[in-house]
Amino acid sequence: MAALVGAYQEIFSYPFMVNAFRAGTVVAVVAGAIGWFVVLRRQSFTSHALAVVGFPGAAGAALLGISTAAGYFGFCIAAALVIAVVPRAAGASRGEESAVTGTVQAFALASGFLFSSLYRGFLSGISALLFGSFVGITGAQVTALLVVGAATLAVLAAIGRPLLFASLDPEVAAARTVPVRALSVVFLLLLGAAVAEAAQITGALLIFALLVAPPATAQLLTVRPGLGLLLSVTIAVAVTWAGLAFAYYVPYPTGFFITTLAFAAYVAARISHAVGERRAFAGGTV
Amino acid sequence: MPASLVQTLQQPFVANAVVAGTAIAAIAGLVGFFLVTRGQVFTGDALGHVAFAGAAGALAFGLDLRVGLFAATVGAGVLIGALGRRGRADDVVIGNVLAWVLGLGVFFLAVYTTSGGAGNGTAGITVLFGSIFGLTTQQSTTVVVVAIVVAVLLLLIARPLLFSSLDPEVAGALGVPARWLGILFLALAGVTAGEATQAVGALLLLGLLSAPAATAQRLTTRPFAALPLSAVIAVADTWAGLALSLAVPVLPPSFSIIAVASGAFALAIAASQVRRRVLGARAA
C-alpha cells in the first residue's frame, strides 16, 4: 500500500503526467459512453474509418503549424458528415463497396504519411499519431478535450432515450415517429468528435482499445443500458489509468498497454460469459 | 530526353524498384481480383495488420524481417481460410483482435528500437509505409522469384477458384474442392501481402490489393478479361507512381503509387457513371 502511495506521489509530481491523466480520463469517459452506442449499433468499423481519416488531418495540421488536435477534430467530424450525407452508390456490389472503403483508407494513410514526411523532423512523430502518446499534452489541450467532451456527452444525454430506441428497433421506432434518420446523422457527428478525442490518446490505429473493447466487454456482462453505460465508462477509465501508469515506468508506447489491457478485459468477459451460459444450460437440463 | 530516362533507370536503386515493383504489382492485381470477387477485401486488411506485427516481431527477436513477415502473413492466411465459415466472427471480435495485433506490433517495435542503434528508429516506418527505393538487388531478385511462383500457382487454380467464388454450391456439387482452394488461395494472398509490405508497406498494401482489381471490374464484366486487366492496371499504377516520385522527389513512392491507384479507380467509377447516364438517355 505504501509503495502504491509512493508511486502515486511520484507519477503526479510531474505536470506532464498530471495532464496525461486528466486528458486520458476525459477521453475515456467520452469513448466509454459513445462507444456503448457504437457497439449496440454495430458501427465499430465506421469509427475505425473515421480515425484513419483523422491521421492525415493531424499530420496535415502539424505541417501547417496548427495543433494536431484541431486536425483530428476537423477531419473526423468532416468525414462523419460525408458518411452521413453521401448515399450508398447505386449498382455497386458488396465486393466493390468494401474495395472503395479499402482504397479510401489506404489513400488516407498514404496522405498522412506524405504530410509527415514533408514536415521534416516530424517522421518520429508518425508513431505517436498512429499508436498514441501521452507526453507533451498541454493544459490548453486538456481544456479543449474537456469542452468538446462535455458538449458531446450533453448532446448524447439529450438524445439518449430515442437513440437507444432507434438503435434497438429502427422499424418500430420509425413507426412511432422517432426521427431515426436525423438521430443517426447526429450520432455520426458525436462519433466523429469521440473518435477525434480517443485518437489523441490511443493513436489513429488503436481507437478500438477505448471506443470498442470496453463497451463490448460491458455488453457481455450486462444487458441493462444504464448499468452497461456505467460499466463501459468505468472499464475505459480503468484501462486508461493503468495503461498510462505502465507507460510511465516502461518505455513502450501507451497504445500497446491500453490495447492489451482492454483486449484482456474483453477476452476475460467472453470466457466468463461462455462459462455462465454453459452453467445456465446445465442447470436447465437437470 | 530518352538518354536521361535511360540514365535514371540505370541507377541500381531505381532498377531494383521498377523490377520488384512490377512483380509485386502483378501478383497484387491477380490476388486482388479474387479478393474483391470473393468479398474478402477485409481479409487483405487483416493480412496487412499481421504483416506489421510479424515483421516487427522478427526484428525484436533478431531475425531477418522477411522471416517474420512471411511466417505471419501465410500463417494468418491459412488460419483464416481454415476457420472459413465458422471463423466468420462479428465485427467487434475481428476489430478487437486486429487492434491488439497492431498493438503487439508496436510493442515488438519498441523492444527493437530501444535495444538497438540509431538506424533502428526508422524500421517501424519502413514496415508500415514501405521503402521500395531501399531494396537491394538481392532483395529484389527474391521478390521476383517469389512473385513468379505465386503467379504460376494462382493461374493454375484460377479456373476452379473463379468457379467456386462465383457459384460455390454448384462448384461443390460438381466436385470442385472449394475448401482447399480457398485455403490455398489465402496462403497465396498471404505471400502477396508479405511481398507488398516490402513495396508500399503493411498499412498501404490494402490499396494495392483493392483499387486495381475494383478498377478492372468497373471496366469489364467478363471475369477472364478482368483478371489480367487487374494485373496490368496494378503494374501501370506502380510505374506511374514510381515515375511521379522520381520526378517530384518530395513525394514518397508508396504515397505516389497509392495516389495513382486511387485516382485511377475514381476515374473508372466516374467514367462508368457517365456512360450509364448517356446510355440511359439514349434508351429513353
PDB file of C-alpha atoms in Angstrom, chain B residues 41-272:
ATOM      1  CA  VAL B  41     -11.179  -7.387 -49.144  1.00  0.00           C
ATOM      2  CA  PHE B  42     -11.085  -7.115 -45.367  1.00  0.00           C
ATOM      3  CA  THR B  43      -9.040 -10.290 -45.181  1.00  0.00           C
ATOM      4  CA  GLY B  44      -6.466  -8.227 -47.068  1.00  0.00           C
ATOM      5  CA  ASP B  45      -6.729  -5.601 -44.313  1.00  0.00           C
ATOM      6  CA  ALA B  46      -6.170  -8.293 -41.676  1.00  0.00           C
ATOM      7  CA  LEU B  47      -3.114  -9.568 -43.554  1.00  0.00           C
ATOM      8  CA  GLY B  48      -1.648  -6.044 -43.502  1.00  0.00           C
ATOM      9  CA  HIS B  49      -2.041  -5.830 -39.706  1.00  0.00           C
ATOM     10  CA  VAL B  50      -0.476  -9.255 -39.265  1.00  0.00           C
ATOM     11  CA  ALA B  51       2.363  -8.356 -41.631  1.00  0.00           C
ATOM     12  CA  PHE B  52       3.306  -5.416 -39.407  1.00  0.00           C
ATOM     13  CA  ALA B  53       3.265  -7.480 -36.194  1.00  0.00           C
ATOM     14  CA  GLY B  54       5.202 -10.343 -37.846  1.00  0.00           C
ATOM     15  CA  ALA B  55       7.921  -8.119 -39.266  1.00  0.00           C
ATOM     16  CA  ALA B  56       8.267  -6.168 -36.011  1.00  0.00           C
ATOM     17  CA  GLY B  57       8.382  -9.443 -34.054  1.00  0.00           C
ATOM     18  CA  ALA B  58      11.193 -10.771 -36.225  1.00  0.00           C
ATOM     19  CA  LEU B  59      13.162  -7.551 -35.686  1.00  0.00           C
ATOM     20  CA  ALA B  60      12.605  -7.744 -31.910  1.00  0.00           C
ATOM     21  CA  PHE B  61      13.927 -11.321 -31.790  1.00  0.00           C
ATOM     22  CA  GLY B  62      16.896 -10.513 -34.028  1.00  0.00           C
ATOM     23  CA  LEU B  63      15.668 -12.459 -37.065  1.00  0.00           C
ATOM     24  CA  ASP B  64      15.535 -11.371 -40.692  1.00  0.00           C
ATOM     25  CA  LEU B  65      12.495  -9.125 -41.085  1.00  0.00           C
ATOM     26  CA  ARG B  66      11.196 -11.173 -44.012  1.00  0.00           C
ATOM     27  CA  VAL B  67      11.153 -14.424 -41.995  1.00  0.00           C
ATOM     28  CA  GLY B  68       8.644 -12.984 -39.519  1.00  0.00           C
ATOM     29  CA  LEU B  69       6.769 -11.167 -42.264  1.00  0.00           C
ATOM     30  CA  PHE B  70       6.058 -14.207 -44.430  1.00  0.00           C
ATOM     31  CA  ALA B  71       5.551 -16.603 -41.493  1.00  0.00           C
ATOM     32  CA  ALA B  72       2.895 -14.253 -40.092  1.00  0.00           C
ATOM     33  CA  THR B  73       1.047 -13.447 -43.325  1.00  0.00           C
ATOM     34  CA  VAL B  74       0.995 -17.019 -44.692  1.00  0.00           C
ATOM     35  CA  GLY B  75       0.095 -18.399 -41.252  1.00  0.00           C
ATOM     36  CA  ALA B  76      -2.750 -15.896 -40.908  1.00  0.00           C
ATOM     37  CA  GLY B  77      -3.963 -16.611 -44.453  1.00  0.00           C
ATOM     38  CA  VAL B  78      -4.111 -20.370 -43.828  1.00  0.00           C
ATOM     39  CA  LEU B  79      -5.753 -19.838 -40.441  1.00  0.00           C
ATOM     40  CA  ILE B  80      -8.467 -17.526 -41.815  1.00  0.00           C
ATOM     41  CA  GLY B  81      -9.041 -19.944 -44.710  1.00  0.00           C
ATOM     42  CA  ALA B  82      -9.248 -22.980 -42.413  1.00  0.00           C
ATOM     43  CA  LEU B  83     -11.655 -21.292 -39.983  1.00  0.00           C
ATOM     44  CA  GLY B  84     -13.816 -20.459 -43.011  1.00  0.00           C
ATOM     45  CA  ARG B  85     -17.477 -20.012 -42.244  1.00  0.00           C
ATOM     46  CA  ARG B  86     -17.034 -20.964 -38.600  1.00  0.00           C
ATOM     47  CA  GLY B  87     -14.423 -18.257 -38.334  1.00  0.00           C
ATOM     48  CA  ARG B  88     -16.747 -15.570 -39.648  1.00  0.00           C
ATOM     49  CA  ALA B  89     -16.946 -13.776 -36.313  1.00  0.00           C
ATOM     50  CA  ASP B  90     -18.754 -10.473 -35.862  1.00  0.00           C
ATOM     51  CA  ASP B  91     -17.020  -7.159 -36.494  1.00  0.00           C
ATOM     52  CA  VAL B  92     -16.439  -6.390 -32.812  1.00  0.00           C
ATOM     53  CA  VAL B  93     -14.386  -9.566 -32.353  1.00  0.00           C
ATOM     54  CA  ILE B  94     -12.418  -9.032 -35.562  1.00  0.00           C
ATOM     55  CA  GLY B  95     -11.770  -5.379 -34.746  1.00  0.00           C
ATOM     56  CA  ASN B  96     -10.577  -6.118 -31.227  1.00  0.00           C
ATOM     57  CA  VAL B  97      -8.244  -8.890 -32.379  1.00  0.00           C
ATOM     58  CA  LEU B  98      -6.817  -6.730 -35.190  1.00  0.00           C
ATOM     59  CA  ALA B  99      -6.281  -3.769 -32.855  1.00  0.00           C
ATOM     60  CA  TRP B 100      -4.463  -5.995 -30.427  1.00  0.00           C
ATOM     61  CA  VAL B 101      -2.294  -7.491 -33.190  1.00  0.00           C
ATOM     62  CA  LEU B 102      -1.272  -3.940 -34.163  1.00  0.00           C
ATOM     63  CA  GLY B 103      -0.616  -3.118 -30.505  1.00  0.00           C
ATOM     64  CA  LEU B 104       1.607  -6.172 -30.293  1.00  0.00           C
ATOM     65  CA  GLY B 105       3.498  -4.975 -33.367  1.00  0.00           C
ATOM     66  CA  VAL B 106       4.067  -1.609 -31.682  1.00  0.00           C
ATOM     67  CA  PHE B 107       5.397  -3.420 -28.626  1.00  0.00           C
ATOM     68  CA  PHE B 108       7.864  -5.520 -30.660  1.00  0.00           C
ATOM     69  CA  LEU B 109       8.960  -2.429 -32.497  1.00  0.00           C
ATOM     70  CA  ALA B 110       9.598  -0.578 -29.231  1.00  0.00           C
ATOM     71  CA  VAL B 111      11.640  -3.548 -27.974  1.00  0.00           C
ATOM     72  CA  TYR B 112      13.705  -3.404 -31.156  1.00  0.00           C
ATOM     73  CA  THR B 113      14.093   0.386 -31.141  1.00  0.00           C
ATOM     74  CA  THR B 114      15.203   0.600 -27.518  1.00  0.00           C
ATOM     75  CA  SER B 115      17.627  -2.321 -27.870  1.00  0.00           C
ATOM     76  CA  GLY B 116      19.497  -1.254 -30.979  1.00  0.00           C
ATOM     77  CA  GLY B 117      21.460   1.549 -32.567  1.00  0.00           C
ATOM     78  CA  ALA B 118      20.383   4.759 -34.250  1.00  0.00           C
ATOM     79  CA  GLY B 119      19.330   3.101 -37.517  1.00  0.00           C
ATOM     80  CA  ASN B 120      16.636   1.108 -35.710  1.00  0.00           C
ATOM     81  CA  GLY B 121      14.447   4.164 -35.180  1.00  0.00           C
ATOM     82  CA  THR B 122      13.071   4.251 -38.720  1.00  0.00           C
ATOM     83  CA  ALA B 123      12.497   0.484 -39.055  1.00  0.00           C
ATOM     84  CA  GLY B 124       8.884   0.824 -37.990  1.00  0.00           C
ATOM     85  CA  ILE B 125       8.120   3.433 -40.617  1.00  0.00           C
ATOM     86  CA  THR B 126       9.753   1.225 -43.256  1.00  0.00           C
ATOM     87  CA  VAL B 127       7.493  -1.693 -42.346  1.00  0.00           C
ATOM     88  CA  LEU B 128       4.347   0.466 -42.138  1.00  0.00           C
ATOM     89  CA  PHE B 129       4.856   2.513 -45.289  1.00  0.00           C
ATOM     90  CA  GLY B 130       7.406   0.533 -47.309  1.00  0.00           C
ATOM     91  CA  SER B 131      10.646   1.634 -48.880  1.00  0.00           C
ATOM     92  CA  ILE B 132      10.718   0.417 -52.439  1.00  0.00           C
ATOM     93  CA  PHE B 133      13.731   2.599 -53.301  1.00  0.00           C
ATOM     94  CA  GLY B 134      15.632   0.924 -50.461  1.00  0.00           C
ATOM     95  CA  LEU B 135      15.550  -2.603 -51.901  1.00  0.00           C
ATOM     96  CA  THR B 136      18.919  -4.206 -52.672  1.00  0.00           C
ATOM     97  CA  THR B 137      19.474  -6.162 -55.893  1.00  0.00           C
ATOM     98  CA  GLN B 138      19.413  -9.413 -53.945  1.00  0.00           C
ATOM     99  CA  GLN B 139      16.138  -8.496 -52.204  1.00  0.00           C
ATOM    100  CA  SER B 140      14.543  -7.506 -55.471  1.00  0.00           C
ATOM    101  CA  THR B 141      15.617 -10.823 -57.067  1.00  0.00           C
ATOM    102  CA  THR B 142      13.993 -12.731 -54.204  1.00  0.00           C
ATOM    103  CA  VAL B 143      10.835 -10.660 -54.628  1.00  0.00           C
ATOM    104  CA  VAL B 144      10.669 -11.551 -58.335  1.00  0.00           C
ATOM    105  CA  VAL B 145      11.271 -15.300 -57.797  1.00  0.00           C
ATOM    106  CA  VAL B 146       8.575 -15.476 -55.101  1.00  0.00           C
ATOM    107  CA  ALA B 147       6.184 -13.480 -57.294  1.00  0.00           C
ATOM    108  CA  ILE B 148       6.660 -15.856 -60.232  1.00  0.00           C
ATOM    109  CA  VAL B 149       5.877 -18.880 -58.013  1.00  0.00           C
ATOM    110  CA  VAL B 150       2.727 -17.137 -56.682  1.00  0.00           C
ATOM    111  CA  ALA B 151       1.588 -16.140 -60.176  1.00  0.00           C
ATOM    112  CA  VAL B 152       2.077 -19.655 -61.605  1.00  0.00           C
ATOM    113  CA  LEU B 153       0.231 -21.338 -58.717  1.00  0.00           C
ATOM    114  CA  LEU B 154      -2.595 -18.793 -58.882  1.00  0.00           C
ATOM    115  CA  LEU B 155      -3.040 -19.157 -62.639  1.00  0.00           C
ATOM    116  CA  LEU B 156      -3.092 -22.968 -62.250  1.00  0.00           C
ATOM    117  CA  ILE B 157      -6.031 -22.773 -59.836  1.00  0.00           C
ATOM    118  CA  ALA B 158      -7.639 -19.689 -61.436  1.00  0.00           C
ATOM    119  CA  ARG B 159     -10.419 -21.511 -63.315  1.00  0.00           C
ATOM    120  CA  PRO B 160     -11.771 -23.720 -60.487  1.00  0.00           C
ATOM    121  CA  LEU B 161     -11.174 -20.904 -57.964  1.00  0.00           C
ATOM    122  CA  LEU B 162     -13.215 -18.465 -60.027  1.00  0.00           C
ATOM    123  CA  PHE B 163     -15.954 -21.062 -60.467  1.00  0.00           C
ATOM    124  CA  SER B 164     -16.124 -21.746 -56.729  1.00  0.00           C
ATOM    125  CA  SER B 165     -16.035 -17.986 -55.990  1.00  0.00           C
ATOM    126  CA  LEU B 166     -18.940 -17.156 -58.301  1.00  0.00           C
ATOM    127  CA  ASP B 167     -21.127 -20.172 -57.534  1.00  0.00           C
ATOM    128  CA  PRO B 168     -19.866 -22.106 -54.511  1.00  0.00           C
ATOM    129  CA  GLU B 169     -22.835 -24.503 -54.352  1.00  0.00           C
ATOM    130  CA  VAL B 170     -22.784 -25.663 -57.969  1.00  0.00           C
ATOM    131  CA  ALA B 171     -18.975 -25.892 -57.888  1.00  0.00           C
ATOM    132  CA  GLY B 172     -19.167 -28.030 -54.753  1.00  0.00           C
ATOM    133  CA  ALA B 173     -21.772 -30.302 -56.336  1.00  0.00           C
ATOM    134  CA  LEU B 174     -19.515 -30.774 -59.379  1.00  0.00           C
ATOM    135  CA  GLY B 175     -16.667 -31.914 -57.130  1.00  0.00           C
ATOM    136  CA  VAL B 176     -14.550 -28.750 -57.031  1.00  0.00           C
ATOM    137  CA  PRO B 177     -12.646 -28.859 -53.695  1.00  0.00           C
ATOM    138  CA  ALA B 178     -13.772 -25.334 -52.742  1.00  0.00           C
ATOM    139  CA  ARG B 179     -12.457 -25.520 -49.176  1.00  0.00           C
ATOM    140  CA  TRP B 180      -8.917 -26.497 -50.138  1.00  0.00           C
ATOM    141  CA  LEU B 181      -8.892 -23.989 -52.981  1.00  0.00           C
ATOM    142  CA  GLY B 182      -9.946 -21.282 -50.538  1.00  0.00           C
ATOM    143  CA  ILE B 183      -7.165 -22.151 -48.109  1.00  0.00           C
ATOM    144  CA  LEU B 184      -4.523 -22.328 -50.853  1.00  0.00           C
ATOM    145  CA  PHE B 185      -5.735 -19.004 -52.233  1.00  0.00           C
ATOM    146  CA  LEU B 186      -5.473 -17.243 -48.875  1.00  0.00           C
ATOM    147  CA  ALA B 187      -1.988 -18.716 -48.374  1.00  0.00           C
ATOM    148  CA  LEU B 188      -1.034 -17.162 -51.731  1.00  0.00           C
ATOM    149  CA  ALA B 189      -2.719 -13.915 -50.631  1.00  0.00           C
ATOM    150  CA  GLY B 190      -0.549 -14.078 -47.503  1.00  0.00           C
ATOM    151  CA  VAL B 191       2.624 -14.388 -49.588  1.00  0.00           C
ATOM    152  CA  THR B 192       1.419 -11.477 -51.729  1.00  0.00           C
ATOM    153  CA  ALA B 193       0.798  -9.345 -48.634  1.00  0.00           C
ATOM    154  CA  GLY B 194       4.335 -10.116 -47.471  1.00  0.00           C
ATOM    155  CA  GLU B 195       5.688  -9.080 -50.863  1.00  0.00           C
ATOM    156  CA  ALA B 196       3.594  -5.905 -50.995  1.00  0.00           C
ATOM    157  CA  THR B 197       4.731  -4.890 -47.496  1.00  0.00           C
ATOM    158  CA  GLN B 198       8.236  -4.513 -48.922  1.00  0.00           C
ATOM    159  CA  ALA B 199       6.977  -2.140 -51.624  1.00  0.00           C
ATOM    160  CA  VAL B 200       4.178   0.035 -50.219  1.00  0.00           C
ATOM    161  CA  GLY B 201       4.188  -1.083 -46.582  1.00  0.00           C
ATOM    162  CA  ALA B 202       1.831  -3.003 -44.299  1.00  0.00           C
ATOM    163  CA  LEU B 203      -0.632  -0.115 -43.903  1.00  0.00           C
ATOM    164  CA  LEU B 204      -0.984   0.683 -47.602  1.00  0.00           C
ATOM    165  CA  LEU B 205      -0.987  -2.778 -49.214  1.00  0.00           C
ATOM    166  CA  LEU B 206      -4.783  -2.842 -48.933  1.00  0.00           C
ATOM    167  CA  GLY B 207      -4.891  -0.082 -51.550  1.00  0.00           C
ATOM    168  CA  LEU B 208      -2.732  -2.041 -53.988  1.00  0.00           C
ATOM    169  CA  LEU B 209      -4.907  -5.142 -53.486  1.00  0.00           C
ATOM    170  CA  SER B 210      -8.294  -3.447 -53.826  1.00  0.00           C
ATOM    171  CA  ALA B 211      -8.012  -0.393 -56.115  1.00  0.00           C
ATOM    172  CA  PRO B 212      -6.655  -2.005 -59.357  1.00  0.00           C
ATOM    173  CA  ALA B 213      -8.981  -5.006 -59.042  1.00  0.00           C
ATOM    174  CA  ALA B 214     -12.049  -2.836 -58.488  1.00  0.00           C
ATOM    175  CA  THR B 215     -10.950  -0.549 -61.363  1.00  0.00           C
ATOM    176  CA  ALA B 216     -10.721  -3.567 -63.698  1.00  0.00           C
ATOM    177  CA  GLN B 217     -14.181  -4.746 -62.667  1.00  0.00           C
ATOM    178  CA  ARG B 218     -15.609  -1.323 -63.473  1.00  0.00           C
ATOM    179  CA  LEU B 219     -14.132  -1.537 -66.977  1.00  0.00           C
ATOM    180  CA  THR B 220     -15.274  -5.052 -67.903  1.00  0.00           C
ATOM    181  CA  THR B 221     -17.797  -7.529 -66.565  1.00  0.00           C
ATOM    182  CA  ARG B 222     -16.096 -10.588 -68.088  1.00  0.00           C
ATOM    183  CA  PRO B 223     -14.061 -12.298 -65.335  1.00  0.00           C
ATOM    184  CA  PHE B 224     -11.297 -13.659 -67.573  1.00  0.00           C
ATOM    185  CA  ALA B 225     -10.775 -10.210 -69.072  1.00  0.00           C
ATOM    186  CA  ALA B 226     -10.872  -8.508 -65.672  1.00  0.00           C
ATOM    187  CA  LEU B 227      -8.249 -10.833 -64.137  1.00  0.00           C
ATOM    188  CA  PRO B 228      -5.325  -9.916 -66.445  1.00  0.00           C
ATOM    189  CA  LEU B 229      -6.615  -6.332 -66.710  1.00  0.00           C
ATOM    190  CA  SER B 230      -6.373  -6.003 -62.927  1.00  0.00           C
ATOM    191  CA  ALA B 231      -2.699  -7.065 -63.052  1.00  0.00           C
ATOM    192  CA  VAL B 232      -1.988  -4.677 -65.950  1.00  0.00           C
ATOM    193  CA  ILE B 233      -3.639  -1.756 -64.120  1.00  0.00           C
ATOM    194  CA  ALA B 234      -1.707  -2.531 -60.927  1.00  0.00           C
ATOM    195  CA  VAL B 235       1.586  -2.544 -62.852  1.00  0.00           C
ATOM    196  CA  ALA B 236       0.677   0.684 -64.671  1.00  0.00           C
ATOM    197  CA  ASP B 237      -0.292   2.351 -61.355  1.00  0.00           C
ATOM    198  CA  THR B 238       3.045   1.287 -59.876  1.00  0.00           C
ATOM    199  CA  TRP B 239       5.098   2.532 -62.831  1.00  0.00           C
ATOM    200  CA  ALA B 240       3.244   5.847 -62.877  1.00  0.00           C
ATOM    201  CA  GLY B 241       3.704   6.170 -59.110  1.00  0.00           C
ATOM    202  CA  LEU B 242       7.426   5.455 -59.305  1.00  0.00           C
ATOM    203  CA  ALA B 243       7.815   7.916 -62.176  1.00  0.00           C
ATOM    204  CA  LEU B 244       5.925  10.572 -60.208  1.00  0.00           C
ATOM    205  CA  SER B 245       8.187  10.108 -57.194  1.00  0.00           C
ATOM    206  CA  LEU B 246      11.321  10.278 -59.355  1.00  0.00           C
ATOM    207  CA  ALA B 247      10.065  13.497 -60.952  1.00  0.00           C
ATOM    208  CA  VAL B 248       8.904  15.027 -57.643  1.00  0.00           C
ATOM    209  CA  PRO B 249      11.277  13.610 -55.024  1.00  0.00           C
ATOM    210  CA  VAL B 250       9.397  15.012 -52.009  1.00  0.00           C
ATOM    211  CA  LEU B 251       6.594  12.546 -52.725  1.00  0.00           C
ATOM    212  CA  PRO B 252       7.344   9.168 -51.069  1.00  0.00           C
ATOM    213  CA  PRO B 253       6.937   6.357 -53.662  1.00  0.00           C
ATOM    214  CA  SER B 254       4.367   4.454 -51.599  1.00  0.00           C
ATOM    215  CA  PHE B 255       2.209   7.600 -51.447  1.00  0.00           C
ATOM    216  CA  SER B 256       2.517   8.146 -55.215  1.00  0.00           C
ATOM    217  CA  ILE B 257       1.608   4.537 -56.058  1.00  0.00           C
ATOM    218  CA  ILE B 258      -1.474   4.550 -53.813  1.00  0.00           C
ATOM    219  CA  ALA B 259      -2.476   8.036 -55.005  1.00  0.00           C
ATOM    220  CA  VAL B 260      -2.299   6.989 -58.667  1.00  0.00           C
ATOM    221  CA  ALA B 261      -4.177   3.734 -57.968  1.00  0.00           C
ATOM    222  CA  SER B 262      -6.917   5.599 -56.046  1.00  0.00           C
ATOM    223  CA  GLY B 263      -7.140   8.259 -58.751  1.00  0.00           C
ATOM    224  CA  ALA B 264      -7.486   5.637 -61.492  1.00  0.00           C
ATOM    225  CA  PHE B 265     -10.249   3.911 -59.542  1.00  0.00           C
ATOM    226  CA  ALA B 266     -12.093   7.209 -59.021  1.00  0.00           C
ATOM    227  CA  LEU B 267     -11.810   7.940 -62.769  1.00  0.00           C
ATOM    228  CA  ALA B 268     -13.173   4.475 -63.627  1.00  0.00           C
ATOM    229  CA  ILE B 269     -16.160   4.979 -61.331  1.00  0.00           C
ATOM    230  CA  ALA B 270     -16.857   8.423 -62.842  1.00  0.00           C
ATOM    231  CA  ALA B 271     -16.482   7.078 -66.408  1.00  0.00           C
ATOM    232  CA  SER B 272     -18.863   4.172 -65.865  1.00  0.00           C
TER     233      SER B 272
END
